[in-house]
Coordinates of C-alpha atoms in Angstrom, one line a residue:
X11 CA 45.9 108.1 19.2
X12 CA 44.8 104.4 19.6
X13 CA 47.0 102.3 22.0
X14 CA 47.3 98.6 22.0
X15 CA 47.8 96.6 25.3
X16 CA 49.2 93.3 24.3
X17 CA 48.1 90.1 26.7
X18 CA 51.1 89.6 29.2
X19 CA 50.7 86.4 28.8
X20 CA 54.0 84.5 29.2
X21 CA 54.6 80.8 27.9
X22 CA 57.8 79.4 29.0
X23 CA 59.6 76.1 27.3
X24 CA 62.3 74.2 28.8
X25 CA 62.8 70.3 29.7
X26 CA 64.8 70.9 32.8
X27 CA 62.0 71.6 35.6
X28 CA 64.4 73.9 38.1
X29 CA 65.4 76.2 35.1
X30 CA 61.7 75.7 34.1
X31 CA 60.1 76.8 37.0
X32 CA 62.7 79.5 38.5
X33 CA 61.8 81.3 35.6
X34 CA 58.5 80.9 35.8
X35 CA 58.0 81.7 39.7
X36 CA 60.1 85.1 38.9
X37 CA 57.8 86.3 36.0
X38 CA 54.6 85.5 37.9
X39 CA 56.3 87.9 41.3
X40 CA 56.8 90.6 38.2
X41 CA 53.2 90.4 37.4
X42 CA 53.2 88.3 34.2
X43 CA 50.5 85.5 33.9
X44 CA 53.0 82.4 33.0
X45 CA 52.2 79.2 31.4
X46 CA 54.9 76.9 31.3
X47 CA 55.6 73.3 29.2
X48 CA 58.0 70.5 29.9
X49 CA 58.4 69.8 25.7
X50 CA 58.1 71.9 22.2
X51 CA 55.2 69.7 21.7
X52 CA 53.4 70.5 24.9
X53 CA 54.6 74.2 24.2
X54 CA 53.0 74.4 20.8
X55 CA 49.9 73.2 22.1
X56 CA 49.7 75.4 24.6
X57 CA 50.2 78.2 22.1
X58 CA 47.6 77.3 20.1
X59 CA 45.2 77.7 23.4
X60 CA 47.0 80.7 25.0
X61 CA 47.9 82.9 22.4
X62 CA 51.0 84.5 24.2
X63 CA 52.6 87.4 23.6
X64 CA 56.6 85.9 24.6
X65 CA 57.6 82.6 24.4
X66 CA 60.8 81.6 26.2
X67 CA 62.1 78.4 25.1
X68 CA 65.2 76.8 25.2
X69 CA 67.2 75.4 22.3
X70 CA 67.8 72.2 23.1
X71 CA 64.9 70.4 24.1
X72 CA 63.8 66.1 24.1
X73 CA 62.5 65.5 20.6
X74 CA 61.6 68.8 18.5
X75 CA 63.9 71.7 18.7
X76 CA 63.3 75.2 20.4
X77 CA 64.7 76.4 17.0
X78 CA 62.0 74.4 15.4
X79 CA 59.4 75.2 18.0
X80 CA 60.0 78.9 16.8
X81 CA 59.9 78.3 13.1
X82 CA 56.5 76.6 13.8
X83 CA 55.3 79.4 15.9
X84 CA 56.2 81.6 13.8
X85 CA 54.2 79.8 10.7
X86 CA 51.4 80.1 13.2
X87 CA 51.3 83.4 14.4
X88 CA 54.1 86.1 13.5
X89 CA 53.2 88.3 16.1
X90 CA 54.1 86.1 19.3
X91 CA 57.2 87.4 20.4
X92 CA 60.2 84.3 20.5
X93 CA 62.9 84.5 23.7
X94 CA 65.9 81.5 23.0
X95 CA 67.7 80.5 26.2
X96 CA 70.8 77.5 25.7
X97 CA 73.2 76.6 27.9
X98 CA 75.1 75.7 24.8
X99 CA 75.6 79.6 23.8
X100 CA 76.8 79.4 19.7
X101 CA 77.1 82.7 17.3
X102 CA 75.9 80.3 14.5
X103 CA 72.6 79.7 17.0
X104 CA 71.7 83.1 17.6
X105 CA 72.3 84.4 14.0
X106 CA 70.2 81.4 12.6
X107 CA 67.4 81.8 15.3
X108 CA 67.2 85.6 15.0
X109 CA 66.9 85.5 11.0
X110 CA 64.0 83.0 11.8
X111 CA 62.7 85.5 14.0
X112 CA 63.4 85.2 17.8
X113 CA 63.2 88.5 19.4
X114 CA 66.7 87.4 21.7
X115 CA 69.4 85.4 22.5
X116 CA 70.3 84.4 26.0
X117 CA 72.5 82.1 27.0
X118 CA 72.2 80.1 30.6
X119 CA 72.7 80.7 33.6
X120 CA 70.0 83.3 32.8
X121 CA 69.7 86.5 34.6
X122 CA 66.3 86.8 35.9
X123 CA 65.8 90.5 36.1
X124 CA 67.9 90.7 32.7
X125 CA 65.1 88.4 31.3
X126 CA 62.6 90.2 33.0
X127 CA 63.8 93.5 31.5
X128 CA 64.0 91.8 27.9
X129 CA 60.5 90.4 28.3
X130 CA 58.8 94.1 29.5
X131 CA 60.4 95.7 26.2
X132 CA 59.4 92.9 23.8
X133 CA 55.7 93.4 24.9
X134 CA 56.4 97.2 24.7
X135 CA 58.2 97.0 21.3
X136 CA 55.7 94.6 20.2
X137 CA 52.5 97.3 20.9
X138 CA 54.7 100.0 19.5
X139 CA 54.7 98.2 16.0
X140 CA 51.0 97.5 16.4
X141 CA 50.2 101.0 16.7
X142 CA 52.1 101.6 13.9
X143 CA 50.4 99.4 11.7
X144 CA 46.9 100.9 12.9
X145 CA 47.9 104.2 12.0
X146 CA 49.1 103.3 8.6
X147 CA 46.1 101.6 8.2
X148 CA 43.8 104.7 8.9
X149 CA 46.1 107.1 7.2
X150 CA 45.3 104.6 3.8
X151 CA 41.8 104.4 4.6
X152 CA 41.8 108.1 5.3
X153 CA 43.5 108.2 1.9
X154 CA 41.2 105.9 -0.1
X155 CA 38.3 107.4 1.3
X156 CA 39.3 110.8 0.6
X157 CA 37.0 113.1 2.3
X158 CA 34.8 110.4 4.1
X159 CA 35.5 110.4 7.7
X160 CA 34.2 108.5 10.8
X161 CA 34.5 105.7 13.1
X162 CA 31.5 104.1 14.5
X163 CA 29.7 101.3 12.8
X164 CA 27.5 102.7 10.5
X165 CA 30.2 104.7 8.8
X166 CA 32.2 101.3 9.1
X167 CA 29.1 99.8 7.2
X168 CA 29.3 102.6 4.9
X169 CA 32.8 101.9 3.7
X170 CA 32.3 98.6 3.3
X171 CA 29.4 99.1 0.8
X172 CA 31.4 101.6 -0.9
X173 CA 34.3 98.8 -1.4
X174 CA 31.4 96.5 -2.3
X175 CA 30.2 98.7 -4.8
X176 CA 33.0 100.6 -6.5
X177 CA 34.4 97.6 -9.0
X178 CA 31.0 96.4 -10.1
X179 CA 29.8 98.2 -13.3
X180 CA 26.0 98.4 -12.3
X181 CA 24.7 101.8 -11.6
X182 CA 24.7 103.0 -8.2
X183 CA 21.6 104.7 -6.3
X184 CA 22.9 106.8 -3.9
X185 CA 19.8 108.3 -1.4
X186 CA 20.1 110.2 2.2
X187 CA 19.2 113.8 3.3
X188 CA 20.3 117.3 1.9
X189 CA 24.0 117.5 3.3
X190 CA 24.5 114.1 4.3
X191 CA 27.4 113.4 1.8
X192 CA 26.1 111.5 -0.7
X193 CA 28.2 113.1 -3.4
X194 CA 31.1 112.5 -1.5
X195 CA 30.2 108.4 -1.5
X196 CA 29.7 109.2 -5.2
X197 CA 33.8 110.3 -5.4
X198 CA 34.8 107.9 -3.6
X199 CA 33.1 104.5 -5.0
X200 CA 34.8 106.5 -8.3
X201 CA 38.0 106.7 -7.1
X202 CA 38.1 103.0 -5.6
X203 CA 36.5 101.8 -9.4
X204 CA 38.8 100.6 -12.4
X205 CA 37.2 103.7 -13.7
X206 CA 39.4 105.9 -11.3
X207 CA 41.9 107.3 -14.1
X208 CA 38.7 109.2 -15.9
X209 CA 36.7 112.1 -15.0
X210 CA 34.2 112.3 -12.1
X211 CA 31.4 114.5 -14.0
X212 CA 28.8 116.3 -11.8
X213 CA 24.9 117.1 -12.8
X214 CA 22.6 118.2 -10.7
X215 CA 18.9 117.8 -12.6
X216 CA 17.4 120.8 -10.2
X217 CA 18.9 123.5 -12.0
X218 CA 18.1 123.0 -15.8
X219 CA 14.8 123.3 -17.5
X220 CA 13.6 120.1 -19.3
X221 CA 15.2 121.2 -22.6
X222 CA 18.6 122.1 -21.1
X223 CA 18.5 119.0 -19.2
X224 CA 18.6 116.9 -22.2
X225 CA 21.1 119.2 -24.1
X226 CA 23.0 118.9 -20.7
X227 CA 23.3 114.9 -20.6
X228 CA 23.1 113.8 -24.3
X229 CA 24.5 117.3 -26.1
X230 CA 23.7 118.4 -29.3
X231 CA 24.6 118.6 -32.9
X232 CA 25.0 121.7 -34.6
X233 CA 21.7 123.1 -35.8
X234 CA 19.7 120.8 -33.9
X235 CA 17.7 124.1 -32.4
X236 CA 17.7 127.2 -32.5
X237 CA 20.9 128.8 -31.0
X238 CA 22.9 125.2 -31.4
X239 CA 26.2 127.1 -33.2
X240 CA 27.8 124.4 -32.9
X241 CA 28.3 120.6 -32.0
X242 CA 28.4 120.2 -27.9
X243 CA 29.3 116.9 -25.7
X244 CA 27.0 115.5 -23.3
X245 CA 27.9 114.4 -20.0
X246 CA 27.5 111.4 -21.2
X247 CA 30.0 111.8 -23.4
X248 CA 32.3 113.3 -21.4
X249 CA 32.3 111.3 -18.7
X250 CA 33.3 107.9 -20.7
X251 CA 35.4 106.3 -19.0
X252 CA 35.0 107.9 -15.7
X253 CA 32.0 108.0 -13.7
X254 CA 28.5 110.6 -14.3
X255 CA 27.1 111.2 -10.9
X256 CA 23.2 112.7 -11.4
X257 CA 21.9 115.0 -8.3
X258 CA 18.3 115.1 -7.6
X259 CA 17.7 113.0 -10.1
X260 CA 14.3 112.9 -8.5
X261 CA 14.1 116.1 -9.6
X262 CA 14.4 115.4 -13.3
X263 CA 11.3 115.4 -15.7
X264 CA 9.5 112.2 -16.9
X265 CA 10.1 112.7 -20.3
X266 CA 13.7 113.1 -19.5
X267 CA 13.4 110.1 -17.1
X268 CA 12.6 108.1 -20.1
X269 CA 15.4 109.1 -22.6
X270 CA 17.8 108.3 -19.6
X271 CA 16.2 104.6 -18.7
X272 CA 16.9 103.4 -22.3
X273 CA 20.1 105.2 -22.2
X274 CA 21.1 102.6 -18.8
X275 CA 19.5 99.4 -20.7
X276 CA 21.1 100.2 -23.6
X277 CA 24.6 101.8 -22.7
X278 CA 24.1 104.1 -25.8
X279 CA 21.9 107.3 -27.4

């Protein structure tokens, strides 16, 4: 299972340099890299550079808010974690500053091991919800990809052909070794096409003679030969709609090869 390790990078907002820097001083001893600013300005700024995980600002601040800080923050970058410290403790503050989207609410004089405590499990909840959102991910790609597995980066360039590919309604030439799964990119640029809700018909060329072939892909009328009973689809037919994936195609016979060009210049036969 993958796990996340968040920066513990801590930026810490307050005008009042003793609170500012007692804070500060404590969560450095606790092994925290701390940043800290004297304004929301100078905090926002700092931000933008430092890309914390927990800011710890106070509400009432010279010129812009902490409450405004936050909302700002928060337009920037959702993920960074948002600590409120006042001295002028409010209901109405919190519940306001929480719906914005502040992690806590402290009111001063603030308990340094108490903060301390609340920083450590913001950071943990925060790479808790990460993971989460990785593992959803995969399990959708897992999902959309279907029986298509793997990891490394030419996989990774393989799915992001096949998402290239799949809504475009130009034919697709799938080549690789015997067994390498090129059928299986074949179902899955199908079911990641707007042609999804049809049929995924199968042919492999290899195993019919040059008359069968034909009869295979463009069917037959009744009488048309000897032993045609009765009318029979093509593949071609039947796979309107949905998606006709050919196997060794190099394997089919010129004349065939020819019948089945003008049949992709000419969408019809």
């Amino acid at each position: 299972m993958a796990r996340f390790t968040l920066s513990n990078r801590i930026l810490v907002v307050d005008d009042e340099k003793s609170e500012r820097m007692t804070i500060s001083y404590h969560l450095r001893n606790a092994g925290f890299e701390v940043f800290d600013a004297q304004s929301a300005e100078e905090g926002l700024a700092l931000a933008l550079e430092k890309n914390p995980a927990v800011i710890i600002s106070d509400i009432r601040l010279r010129g812009m808010s902490g409450i405004e800080l936050l909302r700002k923050i928060k337009d920037m970058n959702s993920a960074i974690m948002f600590i409120l410290i006042t001295a002028f403790g409010s209901i109405e503050d919190a519940v306001y500053s929480i719906n914005l989207g502040a992690e806590n609410y402290l009111a001063k004089p603030i308990n340094l091991d108490e903060l301390e405590f609340i920083v450590r499990k913001t950071i943990e909840k925060t790479e808790l919800l990460q993971e989460a959102q990785y593992l959803r991910s995969q399990l959708q790609h897992s999902r959309k990809f279907d029986k298509l597995v793997g990891s490394d980066t030419r996989m990774r360039e393989v799915f992001n052909i096949i998402e290239q590919v799949a809504p475009s309604t130009a034919n697709v030439l799938i080549y690789g070794e015997s067994g390498t799964g090129k059928e299986l990119v074949g179902e899955a640029v199908h079911k990641l096409s707007d042609r999804a809700h049809g049929p995924f018909i199968r042919v492999n060329c290899a195993v019919f003679t040059d008359t069968l072939l034909e009869s295979e892909l463009f069917g037959h009328e009744k009488g048309a030969f000897t032993g045609a009973y009765a009318r029979r689809a093509g593949r071609f037919e039947m796979a309107d709609g949905g998606t006709l994936y050919l196997d060794d195609i190099n394997m089919m016979p010129e004349r065939t090869q020819i019948k089945l060009m003008r049949f992709l210049q000419e969408r019809e036969f």
